[in-house]
mmCIF file of C-alpha atoms in Angstrom:
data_model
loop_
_atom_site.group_PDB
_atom_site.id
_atom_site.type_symbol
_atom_site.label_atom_id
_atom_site.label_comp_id
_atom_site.label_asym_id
_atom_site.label_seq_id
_atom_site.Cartn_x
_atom_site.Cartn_y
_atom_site.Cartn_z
ATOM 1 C CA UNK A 233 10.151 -6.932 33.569
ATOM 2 C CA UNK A 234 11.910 -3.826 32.548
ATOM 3 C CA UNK A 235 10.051 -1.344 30.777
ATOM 4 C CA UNK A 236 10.167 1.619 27.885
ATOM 5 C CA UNK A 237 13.701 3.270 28.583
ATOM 6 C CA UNK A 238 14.335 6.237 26.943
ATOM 7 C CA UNK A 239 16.836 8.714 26.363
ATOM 8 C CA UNK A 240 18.182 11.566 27.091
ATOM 9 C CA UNK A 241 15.903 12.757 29.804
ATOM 10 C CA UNK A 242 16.312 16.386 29.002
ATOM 11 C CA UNK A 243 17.805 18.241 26.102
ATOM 12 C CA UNK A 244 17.881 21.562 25.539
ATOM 13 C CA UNK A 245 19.275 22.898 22.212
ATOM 14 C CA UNK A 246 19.065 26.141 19.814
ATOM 15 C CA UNK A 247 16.877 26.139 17.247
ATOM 16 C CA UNK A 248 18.290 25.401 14.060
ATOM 17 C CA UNK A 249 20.179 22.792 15.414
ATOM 18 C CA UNK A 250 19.516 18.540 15.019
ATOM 19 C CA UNK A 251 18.807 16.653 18.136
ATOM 20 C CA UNK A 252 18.261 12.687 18.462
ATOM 21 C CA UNK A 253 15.957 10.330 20.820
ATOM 22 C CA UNK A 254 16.463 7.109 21.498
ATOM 23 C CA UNK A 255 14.000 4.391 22.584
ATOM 24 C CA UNK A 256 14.700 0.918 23.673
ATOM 25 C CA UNK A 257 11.021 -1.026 24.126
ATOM 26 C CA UNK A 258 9.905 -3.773 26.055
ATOM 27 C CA UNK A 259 11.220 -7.419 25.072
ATOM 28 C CA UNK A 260 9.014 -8.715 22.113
ATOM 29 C CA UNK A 261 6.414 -5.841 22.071
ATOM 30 C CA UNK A 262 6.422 -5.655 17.790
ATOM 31 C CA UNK A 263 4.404 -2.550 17.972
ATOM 32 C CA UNK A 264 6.484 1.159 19.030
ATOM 33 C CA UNK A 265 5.012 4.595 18.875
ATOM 34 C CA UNK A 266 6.845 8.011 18.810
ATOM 35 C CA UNK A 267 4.365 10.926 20.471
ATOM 36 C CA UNK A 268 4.802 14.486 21.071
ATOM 37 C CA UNK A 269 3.258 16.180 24.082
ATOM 38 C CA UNK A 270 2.770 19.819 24.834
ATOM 39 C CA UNK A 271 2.774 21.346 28.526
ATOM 40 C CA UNK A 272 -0.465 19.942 29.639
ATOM 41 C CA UNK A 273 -2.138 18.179 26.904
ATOM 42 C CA UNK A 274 -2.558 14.862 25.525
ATOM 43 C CA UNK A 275 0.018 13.017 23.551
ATOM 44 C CA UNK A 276 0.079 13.468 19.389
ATOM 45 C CA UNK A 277 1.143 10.428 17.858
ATOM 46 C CA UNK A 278 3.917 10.942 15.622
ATOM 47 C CA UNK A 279 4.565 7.415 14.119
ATOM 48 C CA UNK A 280 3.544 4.138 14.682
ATOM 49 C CA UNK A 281 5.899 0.960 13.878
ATOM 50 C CA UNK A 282 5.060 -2.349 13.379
ATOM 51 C CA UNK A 283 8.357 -4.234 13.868
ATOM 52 C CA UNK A 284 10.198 -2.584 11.396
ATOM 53 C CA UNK A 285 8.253 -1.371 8.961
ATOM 54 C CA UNK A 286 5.974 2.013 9.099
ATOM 55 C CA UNK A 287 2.306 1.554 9.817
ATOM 56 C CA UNK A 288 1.367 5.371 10.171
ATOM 57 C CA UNK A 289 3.687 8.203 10.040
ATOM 58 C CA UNK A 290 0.846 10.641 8.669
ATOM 59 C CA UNK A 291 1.010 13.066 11.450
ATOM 60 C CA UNK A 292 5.342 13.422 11.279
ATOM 61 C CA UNK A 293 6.546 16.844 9.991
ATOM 62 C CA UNK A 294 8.686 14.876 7.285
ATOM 63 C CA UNK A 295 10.194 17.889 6.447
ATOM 64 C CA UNK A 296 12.520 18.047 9.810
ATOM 65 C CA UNK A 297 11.387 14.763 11.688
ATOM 66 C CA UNK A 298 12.981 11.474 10.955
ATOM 67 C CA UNK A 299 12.186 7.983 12.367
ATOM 68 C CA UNK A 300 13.493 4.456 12.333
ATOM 69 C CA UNK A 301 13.740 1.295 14.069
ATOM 70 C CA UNK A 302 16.128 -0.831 12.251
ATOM 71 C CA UNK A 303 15.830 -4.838 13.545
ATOM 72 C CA UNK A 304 12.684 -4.152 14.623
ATOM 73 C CA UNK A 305 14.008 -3.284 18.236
ATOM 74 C CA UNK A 306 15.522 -0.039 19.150
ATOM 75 C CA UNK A 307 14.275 3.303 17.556
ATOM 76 C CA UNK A 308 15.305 6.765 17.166
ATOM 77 C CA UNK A 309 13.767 10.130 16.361
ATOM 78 C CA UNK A 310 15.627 12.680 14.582
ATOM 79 C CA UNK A 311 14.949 16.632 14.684
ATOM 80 C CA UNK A 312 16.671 18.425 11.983
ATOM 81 C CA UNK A 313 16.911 21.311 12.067
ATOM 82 C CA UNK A 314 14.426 21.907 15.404
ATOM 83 C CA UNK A 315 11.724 24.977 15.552
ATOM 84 C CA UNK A 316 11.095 26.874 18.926
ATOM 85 C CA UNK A 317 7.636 24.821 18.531
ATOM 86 C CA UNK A 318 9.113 22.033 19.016
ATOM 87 C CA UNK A 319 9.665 22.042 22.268
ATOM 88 C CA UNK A 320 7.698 19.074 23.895
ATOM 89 C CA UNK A 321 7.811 15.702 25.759
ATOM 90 C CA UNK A 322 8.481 12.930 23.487
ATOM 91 C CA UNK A 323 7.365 9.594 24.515
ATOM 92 C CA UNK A 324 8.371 6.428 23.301
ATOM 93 C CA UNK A 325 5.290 3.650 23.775
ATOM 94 C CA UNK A 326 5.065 -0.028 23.010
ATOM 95 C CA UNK A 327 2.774 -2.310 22.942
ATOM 96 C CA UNK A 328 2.654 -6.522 22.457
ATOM 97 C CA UNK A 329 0.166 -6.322 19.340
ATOM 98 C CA UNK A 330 -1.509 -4.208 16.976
ATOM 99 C CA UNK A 331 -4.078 -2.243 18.726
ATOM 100 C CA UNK A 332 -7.559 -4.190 18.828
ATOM 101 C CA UNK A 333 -9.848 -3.968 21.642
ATOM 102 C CA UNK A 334 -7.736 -2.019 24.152
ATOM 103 C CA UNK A 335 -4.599 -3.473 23.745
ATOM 104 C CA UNK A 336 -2.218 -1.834 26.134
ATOM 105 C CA UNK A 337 0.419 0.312 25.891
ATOM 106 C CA UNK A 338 3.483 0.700 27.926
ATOM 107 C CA UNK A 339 5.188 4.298 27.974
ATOM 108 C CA UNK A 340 8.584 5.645 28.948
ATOM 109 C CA UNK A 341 9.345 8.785 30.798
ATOM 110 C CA UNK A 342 9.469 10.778 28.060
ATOM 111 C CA UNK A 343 12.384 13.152 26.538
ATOM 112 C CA UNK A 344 11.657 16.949 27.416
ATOM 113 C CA UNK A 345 13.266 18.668 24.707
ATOM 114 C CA UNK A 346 13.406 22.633 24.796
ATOM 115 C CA UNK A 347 13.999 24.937 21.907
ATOM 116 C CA UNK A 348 15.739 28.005 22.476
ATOM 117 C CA UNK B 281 -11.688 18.410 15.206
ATOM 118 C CA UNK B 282 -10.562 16.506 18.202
ATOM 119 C CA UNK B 283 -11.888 12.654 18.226
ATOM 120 C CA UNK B 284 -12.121 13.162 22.113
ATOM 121 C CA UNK B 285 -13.175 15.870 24.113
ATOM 122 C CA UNK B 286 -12.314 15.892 27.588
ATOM 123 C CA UNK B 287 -13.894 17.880 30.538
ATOM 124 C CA UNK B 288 -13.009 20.252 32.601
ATOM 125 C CA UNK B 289 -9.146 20.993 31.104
ATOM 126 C CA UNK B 290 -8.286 21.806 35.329
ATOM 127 C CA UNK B 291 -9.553 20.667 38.129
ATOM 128 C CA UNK B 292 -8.429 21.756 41.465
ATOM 129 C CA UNK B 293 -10.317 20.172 44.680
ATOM 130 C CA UNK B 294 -9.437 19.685 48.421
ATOM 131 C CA UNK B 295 -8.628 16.358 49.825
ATOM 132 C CA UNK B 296 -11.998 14.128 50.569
ATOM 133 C CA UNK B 297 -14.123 15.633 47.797
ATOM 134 C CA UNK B 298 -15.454 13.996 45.155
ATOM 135 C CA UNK B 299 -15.167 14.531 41.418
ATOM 136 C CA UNK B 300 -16.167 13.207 38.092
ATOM 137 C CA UNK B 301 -14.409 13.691 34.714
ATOM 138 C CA UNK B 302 -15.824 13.355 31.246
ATOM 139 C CA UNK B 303 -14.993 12.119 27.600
ATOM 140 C CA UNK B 304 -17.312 12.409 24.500
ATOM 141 C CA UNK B 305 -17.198 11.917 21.126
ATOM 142 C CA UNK B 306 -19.428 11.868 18.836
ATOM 143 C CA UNK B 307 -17.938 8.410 17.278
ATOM 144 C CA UNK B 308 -18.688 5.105 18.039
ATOM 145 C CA UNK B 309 -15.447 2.844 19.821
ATOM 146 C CA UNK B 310 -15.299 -0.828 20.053
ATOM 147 C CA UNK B 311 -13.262 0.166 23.721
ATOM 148 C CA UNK B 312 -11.703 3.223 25.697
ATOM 149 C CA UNK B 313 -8.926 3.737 27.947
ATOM 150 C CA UNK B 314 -8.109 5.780 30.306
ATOM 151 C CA UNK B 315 -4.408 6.689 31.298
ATOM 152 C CA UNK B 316 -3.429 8.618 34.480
ATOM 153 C CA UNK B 317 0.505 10.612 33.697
ATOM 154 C CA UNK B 318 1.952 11.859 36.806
ATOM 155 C CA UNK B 319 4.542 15.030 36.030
ATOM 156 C CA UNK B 320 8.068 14.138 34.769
ATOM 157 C CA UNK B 321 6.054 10.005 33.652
ATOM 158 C CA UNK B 322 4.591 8.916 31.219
ATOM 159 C CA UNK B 323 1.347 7.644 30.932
ATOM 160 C CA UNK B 324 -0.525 4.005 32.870
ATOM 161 C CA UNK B 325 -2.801 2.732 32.055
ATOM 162 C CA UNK B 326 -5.880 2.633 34.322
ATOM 163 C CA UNK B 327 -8.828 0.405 33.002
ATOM 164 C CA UNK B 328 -10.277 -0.443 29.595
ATOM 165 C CA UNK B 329 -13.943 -0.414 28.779
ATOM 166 C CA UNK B 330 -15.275 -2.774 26.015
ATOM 167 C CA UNK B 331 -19.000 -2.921 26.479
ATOM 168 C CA UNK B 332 -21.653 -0.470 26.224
ATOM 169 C CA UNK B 333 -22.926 0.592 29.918
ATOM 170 C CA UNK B 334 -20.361 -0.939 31.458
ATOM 171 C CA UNK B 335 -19.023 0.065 35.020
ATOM 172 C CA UNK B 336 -15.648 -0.669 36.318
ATOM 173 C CA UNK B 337 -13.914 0.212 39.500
ATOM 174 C CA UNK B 338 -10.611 0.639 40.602
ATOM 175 C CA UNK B 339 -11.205 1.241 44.605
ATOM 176 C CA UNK B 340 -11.932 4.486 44.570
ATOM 177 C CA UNK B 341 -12.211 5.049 41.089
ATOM 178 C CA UNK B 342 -15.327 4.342 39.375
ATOM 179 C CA UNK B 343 -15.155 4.197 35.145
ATOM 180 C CA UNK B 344 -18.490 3.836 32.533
ATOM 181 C CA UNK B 345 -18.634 3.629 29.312
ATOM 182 C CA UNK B 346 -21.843 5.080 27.783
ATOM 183 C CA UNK B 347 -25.095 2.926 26.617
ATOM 184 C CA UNK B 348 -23.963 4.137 23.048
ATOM 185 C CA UNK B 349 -20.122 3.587 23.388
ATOM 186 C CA UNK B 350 -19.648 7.420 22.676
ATOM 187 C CA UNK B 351 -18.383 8.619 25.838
ATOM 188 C CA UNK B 352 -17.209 8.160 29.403
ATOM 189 C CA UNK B 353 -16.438 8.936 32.649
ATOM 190 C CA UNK B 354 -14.120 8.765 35.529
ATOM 191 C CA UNK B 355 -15.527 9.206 38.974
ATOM 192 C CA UNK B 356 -13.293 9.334 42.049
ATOM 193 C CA UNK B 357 -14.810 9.375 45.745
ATOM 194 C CA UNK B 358 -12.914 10.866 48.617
ATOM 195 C CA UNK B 359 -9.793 12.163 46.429
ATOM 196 C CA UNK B 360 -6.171 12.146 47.462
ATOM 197 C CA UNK B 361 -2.820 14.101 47.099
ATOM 198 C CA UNK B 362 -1.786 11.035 45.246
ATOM 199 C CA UNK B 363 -4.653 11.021 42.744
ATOM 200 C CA UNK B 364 -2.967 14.195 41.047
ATOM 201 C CA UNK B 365 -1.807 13.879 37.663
ATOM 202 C CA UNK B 366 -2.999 14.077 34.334
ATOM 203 C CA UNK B 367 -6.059 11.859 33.420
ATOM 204 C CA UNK B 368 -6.636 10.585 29.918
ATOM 205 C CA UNK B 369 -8.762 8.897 27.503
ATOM 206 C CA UNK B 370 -7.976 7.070 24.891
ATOM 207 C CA UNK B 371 -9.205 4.934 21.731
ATOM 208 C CA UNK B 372 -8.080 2.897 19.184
ATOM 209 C CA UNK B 373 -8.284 4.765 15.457
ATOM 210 C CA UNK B 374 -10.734 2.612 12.654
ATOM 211 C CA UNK B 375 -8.075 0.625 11.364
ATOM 212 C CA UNK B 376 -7.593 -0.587 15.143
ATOM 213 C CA UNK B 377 -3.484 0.078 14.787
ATOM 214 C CA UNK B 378 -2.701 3.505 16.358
ATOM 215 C CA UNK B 379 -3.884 5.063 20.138
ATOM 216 C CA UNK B 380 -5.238 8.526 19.598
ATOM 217 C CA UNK B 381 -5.525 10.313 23.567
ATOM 218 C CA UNK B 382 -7.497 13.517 24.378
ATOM 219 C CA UNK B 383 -6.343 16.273 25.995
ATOM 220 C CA UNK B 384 -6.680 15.297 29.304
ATOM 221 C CA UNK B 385 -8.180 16.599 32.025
ATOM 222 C CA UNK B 386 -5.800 17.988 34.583
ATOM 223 C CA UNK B 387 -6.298 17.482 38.495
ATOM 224 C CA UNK B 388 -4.940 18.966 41.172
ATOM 225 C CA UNK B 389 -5.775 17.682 45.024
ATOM 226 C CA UNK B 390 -4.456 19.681 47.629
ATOM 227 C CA UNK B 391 -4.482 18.609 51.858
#
């Protein structure tokens, strides 16, 4: 079974600029999360899908961070314009149902995105 | 305030010691997780814990969940290189939809 793929791997951009992520989950998982991870601590969850609509996006900086997962499959992250704080791991998860009782989740590798 | 606290932050042992990791809260959680992320992954998941006292193991790994389903820990016995990475915990927020993680505690095992 093929898992979480994301992309890029690495990015590294000025800030100011826009950058994009894109994540491709597993085969009928209806539920995708975008987190952000500092150097050495746990992942923040960003935004939480549910197919394709939002289920929690209260913790997304909608001032420069952008999400969507048209047809319910594929999903991107948008950056616009990125902050030298920024710079982070950002994982792509999915998982087969909503969260109860330890459903679990399936990450990618992650995008490490640095902000010069 | 962080949901989960995890102890220590670093952890740096020789190969064959023993160790034990911690995560409180001062919530209640219908289960935990943990997660193990080796550098340049992301994170697996390693067991869940649904009951209160509960005791799972994962040969040399040894998981609880506390009597009051507040906290846990992760015990490993005679550690390896491999067991290096990042351990987490994690639970389900009250609406049961979105996976909030701790910091993590990290480990380092050296030969």
């Amino acid at each position: 079974e093929a898992g979480v793929a994301q992309s890029p791997r690495y990015k590294i951009i000025e800030k100011r600029q826009s950058v994009a992520f894109w994540c491709n989950p597993i085969s009928g998982h209806a539920t995708l999360y975008w987190y952000q991870q500092i150097l050495g601590q746990g992942p923040k969850l960003l935004i939480q899908f549910q197919n394709n609509g939002v289920v929690d996006d209260s913790q997304l900086p909608k001032d420069r961070f952008s999400a969507e997962r048209l047809k319910g499959v594929d999903s991107t992250l948008k950056i616009q314009p990125a902050k030298l704080e920024d710079s982070a791991v950002y994982l792509c998860a999915s998982s087969l149902g909503r969260g109860h009782r330890g459903t679990e989740a399936f990450f990618g590798q992650g995008t490490r995105l640095t902000v010069v | 305030t962080q949901l989960l606290e995890q102890s220590p932050q670093f952890l740096s042992i020789q190969e064959g010691e023993n160790l034990t990791v911690y995560c409180n809260s001062s919530s209640v959680f219908s289960s935990l997780q943990w997660y193990r992320q080796e550098p340049g992954e992301g994170p697996v998941l390693l067991v869940t814990v649904v009951t209160g006292g509960e005791v799972k193991k994962l040969k040399r790994l040894t998981f609880q969940f506390g009597d009051a389903r507040k906290d846990s820990s992760l015990h490993i016995t005679a550690a390896q290189p491999g067991d290096t990475g990042l351990y987490l915990c994690a639970v389900y927020n009250r609406a049961g939809t979105a996976l909030i993680f701790g910091k993590g505690t990290t480990l380092s095992v050296s030969s």
